[in-house]
XYZ file of C-alpha atoms in Angstrom:
325
model
C -36.417 -6.881 4.961
C -36.393 -5.360 0.978
C -34.684 -7.621 -1.397
C -31.115 -7.493 -2.399
C -29.937 -6.592 -6.002
C -26.190 -7.409 -6.762
C -24.687 -5.383 -9.902
C -21.625 -4.624 -11.278
C -20.622 -0.559 -9.810
C -21.116 2.204 -12.347
C -18.717 5.618 -12.006
C -22.340 7.676 -10.505
C -22.179 5.101 -7.581
C -18.594 6.303 -6.607
C -19.546 8.827 -3.707
C -21.985 6.128 -2.192
C -18.795 3.274 -2.162
C -16.397 6.008 -0.978
C -18.649 6.465 1.959
C -18.856 2.663 3.306
C -15.340 2.372 2.751
C -14.379 4.680 4.654
C -16.890 4.283 7.565
C -15.646 0.620 7.647
C -12.217 1.607 7.124
C -11.897 4.640 9.081
C -8.005 4.679 9.662
C -8.236 5.189 5.660
C -10.733 7.428 4.599
C -11.695 7.077 0.698
C -13.007 9.644 -1.483
C -15.157 9.485 -4.898
C -12.074 11.007 -6.940
C -9.641 7.826 -5.368
C -11.824 5.136 -6.954
C -12.121 6.819 -10.097
C -8.286 7.546 -9.998
C -7.929 3.621 -9.615
C -10.071 3.094 -12.478
C -8.457 5.620 -14.846
C -4.569 4.507 -13.992
C -5.242 0.281 -14.098
C -3.503 -1.451 -16.170
C -5.726 -2.591 -19.206
C -4.401 -5.999 -19.338
C -5.204 -6.324 -15.415
C -8.998 -7.745 -14.802
C -10.617 -5.713 -11.959
C -14.360 -5.907 -11.112
C -16.750 -3.814 -8.394
C -19.745 -5.400 -6.986
C -22.610 -3.247 -5.342
C -25.087 -4.791 -3.042
C -28.396 -2.309 -3.628
C -31.348 -2.046 -1.261
C -34.096 -0.215 -1.696
C -32.726 2.418 -3.968
C -29.476 2.363 -1.268
C -26.021 0.862 -1.827
C -25.336 -0.901 1.208
C -22.312 -3.148 0.295
C -19.590 -3.535 -2.304
C -17.143 -6.013 -3.191
C -14.060 -5.885 -5.518
C -11.663 -8.418 -7.123
C -8.726 -7.988 -9.418
C -5.608 -9.278 -10.717
C -2.981 -8.423 -8.266
C -0.520 -5.818 -10.048
C 2.568 -6.172 -7.573
C 2.919 -9.951 -7.928
C 1.105 -10.688 -11.259
C -0.362 -14.374 -12.138
C -3.394 -14.881 -14.394
C -4.803 -16.634 -11.621
C -4.337 -14.882 -8.910
C -6.509 -12.572 -7.356
C -7.134 -9.621 -4.314
C -10.171 -9.385 -3.166
C -12.002 -6.687 -0.752
C -15.842 -6.641 0.708
C -17.167 -3.738 2.693
C -20.601 -3.373 4.320
C -22.494 -0.481 5.558
C -22.070 -0.321 9.041
C -25.974 -0.370 9.874
C -26.549 -3.321 7.181
C -23.950 -5.948 8.432
C -25.059 -8.923 10.142
C -28.205 -9.297 7.556
C -26.480 -11.548 4.809
C -25.507 -8.205 2.632
C -21.831 -9.859 2.774
C -22.819 -13.127 1.994
C -24.377 -12.414 -0.645
C -21.596 -10.278 -2.462
C -18.872 -12.996 -1.389
C -20.692 -15.359 -3.442
C -21.323 -13.351 -6.175
C -17.591 -12.345 -6.173
C -16.516 -16.233 -5.749
C -18.640 -17.034 -8.731
C -16.715 -14.654 -10.829
C -13.491 -16.218 -9.580
C -14.367 -19.317 -10.323
C -15.757 -18.333 -14.044
C -12.534 -16.742 -14.813
C -10.169 -19.863 -13.431
C -9.039 -18.440 -10.667
C -6.451 -20.817 -8.203
C -6.164 -18.181 -5.523
C -7.427 -15.351 -3.909
C -5.931 -13.053 -1.240
C -7.014 -10.239 0.798
C -5.523 -8.349 3.878
C -7.063 -7.535 7.363
C -6.236 -6.165 10.444
C -6.109 -7.286 14.169
C -7.826 -3.747 14.876
C -11.798 -4.436 16.477
C -13.126 -3.320 13.317
C -11.774 -5.977 11.891
C -12.477 -8.835 14.046
C -16.368 -9.904 12.496
C -14.336 -10.025 8.992
C -11.848 -11.925 10.144
C -13.999 -14.639 11.511
C -16.766 -14.101 8.378
C -13.217 -15.824 6.485
C -12.397 -17.917 9.062
C -15.765 -19.879 8.775
C -15.085 -20.265 4.589
C -12.072 -21.483 4.739
C -9.540 -18.711 4.497
C -6.712 -18.730 6.583
C -3.624 -16.615 7.335
C -0.480 -16.888 5.294
C 1.636 -13.682 6.111
C 1.797 -11.051 8.487
C 3.264 -7.261 8.372
C 3.459 -5.278 11.520
C 1.887 -1.523 11.770
C 3.758 1.139 13.583
C 3.555 4.580 13.965
C 5.486 7.698 15.604
C 4.297 11.218 16.126
C 7.294 13.985 15.054
C 5.559 16.330 17.430
C 7.189 14.073 20.137
C 10.323 12.829 18.648
C 13.487 15.018 19.332
C 15.231 14.202 16.121
C 18.359 16.161 17.019
C 20.015 12.541 18.441
C 20.477 11.869 15.026
C 22.981 15.252 13.570
C 25.651 12.697 14.465
C 23.739 10.672 11.686
C 23.145 13.214 9.054
C 26.617 14.366 9.382
C 28.487 10.867 8.562
C 26.488 10.666 5.521
C 27.141 13.765 4.031
C 30.818 13.219 5.158
C 30.364 10.172 2.790
C 29.611 12.270 -0.213
C 25.821 11.394 -0.299
C 23.480 14.116 -0.277
C 20.175 13.505 0.292
C 17.203 15.466 -2.100
C 14.078 15.744 -1.941
C 12.118 14.627 -5.090
C 10.662 17.991 -5.448
C 14.355 19.044 -5.504
C 15.613 16.511 -8.510
C 12.303 17.055 -10.277
C 14.657 19.009 -13.011
C 16.349 15.905 -13.262
C 14.962 14.730 -16.757
C 16.001 10.823 -15.751
C 14.474 11.182 -12.408
C 11.306 9.260 -13.244
C 13.465 6.495 -15.055
C 15.677 6.039 -12.825
C 13.970 6.359 -9.698
C 11.863 3.429 -11.757
C 14.905 0.719 -11.833
C 16.213 1.647 -7.976
C 12.874 0.726 -7.085
C 12.600 -2.606 -8.992
C 16.107 -3.816 -7.592
C 14.708 -2.588 -4.010
C 11.446 -4.117 -4.069
C 13.260 -7.658 -5.064
C 14.950 -7.685 -1.949
C 11.841 -6.986 0.104
C 10.716 -10.063 2.270
C 7.064 -9.825 1.305
C 6.442 -13.493 0.572
C 5.286 -12.788 -2.986
C 7.656 -12.224 -6.250
C 7.270 -8.820 -7.805
C 6.164 -8.272 -10.904
C 8.678 -4.784 -12.641
C 5.761 -2.269 -14.134
C 6.164 -0.606 -17.116
C 7.810 3.070 -16.441
C 4.524 4.765 -17.547
C 2.637 2.564 -15.299
C 5.291 2.620 -12.437
C 5.234 6.932 -12.547
C 0.681 6.661 -12.653
C 1.205 4.457 -9.785
C 3.897 6.043 -7.544
C 5.143 8.934 -8.629
C 2.037 10.317 -10.051
C -0.071 9.950 -7.132
C -1.930 12.549 -5.314
C -1.209 11.387 -1.838
C 2.326 11.369 -2.775
C 4.504 14.341 -0.965
C 7.434 15.239 -2.585
C 9.035 17.128 -0.499
C 8.777 15.109 2.138
C 10.066 11.658 0.168
C 13.914 11.506 -0.578
C 16.741 10.223 -2.320
C 20.473 9.075 -1.538
C 22.567 10.771 -4.243
C 25.968 9.510 -3.917
C 29.068 10.951 -5.738
C 30.535 7.332 -7.444
C 30.036 6.272 -10.451
C 27.096 6.371 -12.369
C 24.980 3.591 -12.979
C 23.431 3.009 -16.588
C 20.085 1.752 -15.079
C 19.937 3.935 -11.433
C 22.475 6.689 -12.269
C 23.806 8.203 -9.061
C 20.520 7.285 -7.065
C 21.640 4.873 -4.601
C 18.293 5.026 -2.001
C 15.007 6.954 -1.444
C 12.210 6.722 0.891
C 8.696 7.726 0.289
C 6.241 9.357 2.188
C 2.283 9.864 0.828
C -0.516 11.717 2.973
C -3.653 9.991 3.860
C -7.413 11.367 3.858
C -6.783 11.300 7.151
C -4.702 12.846 10.171
C -1.783 10.637 9.263
C 1.419 10.541 6.771
C 2.645 6.880 5.714
C 5.876 5.699 4.365
C 5.625 3.781 0.912
C 9.476 2.238 -0.088
C 12.392 2.722 1.574
C 15.219 0.968 0.530
C 18.986 1.471 -0.207
C 21.188 -0.720 -2.922
C 23.366 -3.815 -1.888
C 26.247 -1.796 -2.571
C 25.464 1.102 -0.146
C 23.901 -0.553 2.808
C 25.188 -1.236 6.175
C 26.207 3.309 5.832
C 22.852 4.266 7.491
C 21.370 5.631 4.752
C 18.688 4.059 5.173
C 17.810 5.286 8.507
C 19.045 8.670 7.214
C 16.557 8.878 4.324
C 13.399 8.369 7.157
C 14.975 11.556 9.780
C 15.603 13.929 6.748
C 11.883 13.192 5.968
C 10.747 13.400 9.417
C 12.849 16.581 9.899
C 10.836 18.005 7.096
C 7.436 16.716 8.287
C 8.746 18.184 11.410
C 9.405 21.757 10.264
C 5.948 21.982 8.324
C 4.322 21.202 11.853
C 4.609 17.528 11.959
C 2.259 14.733 12.338
C 2.018 10.986 12.577
C 3.816 8.738 10.259
C 2.719 5.011 9.494
C 5.179 2.361 8.341
C 4.485 -1.121 7.214
C 6.937 -3.955 7.447
C 6.685 -7.812 6.460
C 7.795 -9.342 10.015
C 10.685 -11.515 8.148
C 12.188 -7.727 7.882
C 14.229 -7.610 10.761
C 16.602 -4.743 9.778
C 13.475 -2.485 8.898
C 12.108 -3.080 12.299
C 14.909 -2.529 14.188
C 15.625 0.496 12.365
C 12.066 2.090 13.058
C 12.357 1.079 16.669
C 15.479 2.958 16.614
C 14.186 5.818 15.466
C 10.987 5.775 17.766
C 8.148 3.900 15.881
C 6.024 2.280 18.144
C 3.846 -1.296 17.089
C 0.117 -0.227 16.729
C -1.287 -3.618 14.749
C -0.601 -6.693 12.758
C -1.743 -7.031 9.312
C -2.819 -10.442 8.482
C -2.438 -11.743 4.562
C -5.359 -14.020 4.245
C -5.472 -17.091 1.426
C -8.035 -19.092 -0.376
C -7.126 -21.660 -2.339
C -9.844 -22.199 -4.756
C -10.589 -25.448 -6.949
């Protein structure tokens, strides 16, 4: 076999890398522009590195390692490793893994994490990690619903009750004229994420970085993402925004829910469920589609809500962790 060359990825490699990632992760196709946007919007204070494996001039694999920007610690990193299906079980993954681990050790990393699913395409990857001492540290459930097969009229009473509370459900598109929208959502998102049982301690991003990562994400669908706007006293941080739920559209055929949450002061009133129903109805009006959602296993409240909405479990996501000496 031709010798294998490892080198740092260049922008000119992005089309080839996107092809590999789309083959190894068929549920979440990647475009070259997605990789470019990741580089363009990344916080420059966070380390990130892509290494490609090349054989006879063809890129056959890619490995990524970088800081965890959700729960940042200078010694903690996330990683991913993907090998073209035609070149798997030929030592490409092992070579990339060794190279990434070398970079981590040189940087004094103490912990590295990655995420793999219970789906068949990830079975070999899970075995690869477990042979090298990785262990599952957290689980998250994937569920989905097809709005084309869902009778949303059963939630008419829920939406009526929310309206009677004086709460309006407004899309991000409808709120675009609010000059304080982005700032209020940034603060709301921060408050909500601190209550998500993710097994992590989140790090607050700057407003500019958060807008780049969330509101400026080209996959976000503003007309399907809703904010609960109350009529009570205006909060200095979140204004009249008391909850919100976002939906994005993948490059594949499905949509996905990002954040859904409601301030503690407004929980127990059906607002989170109503936000999701509003999004589902709008999607249904546009022809419908499959929506995926991901919830950590301790988040019983959200799991129960999703089951009541009709979401069905499709897979388990495993967060693998490795401690480095």
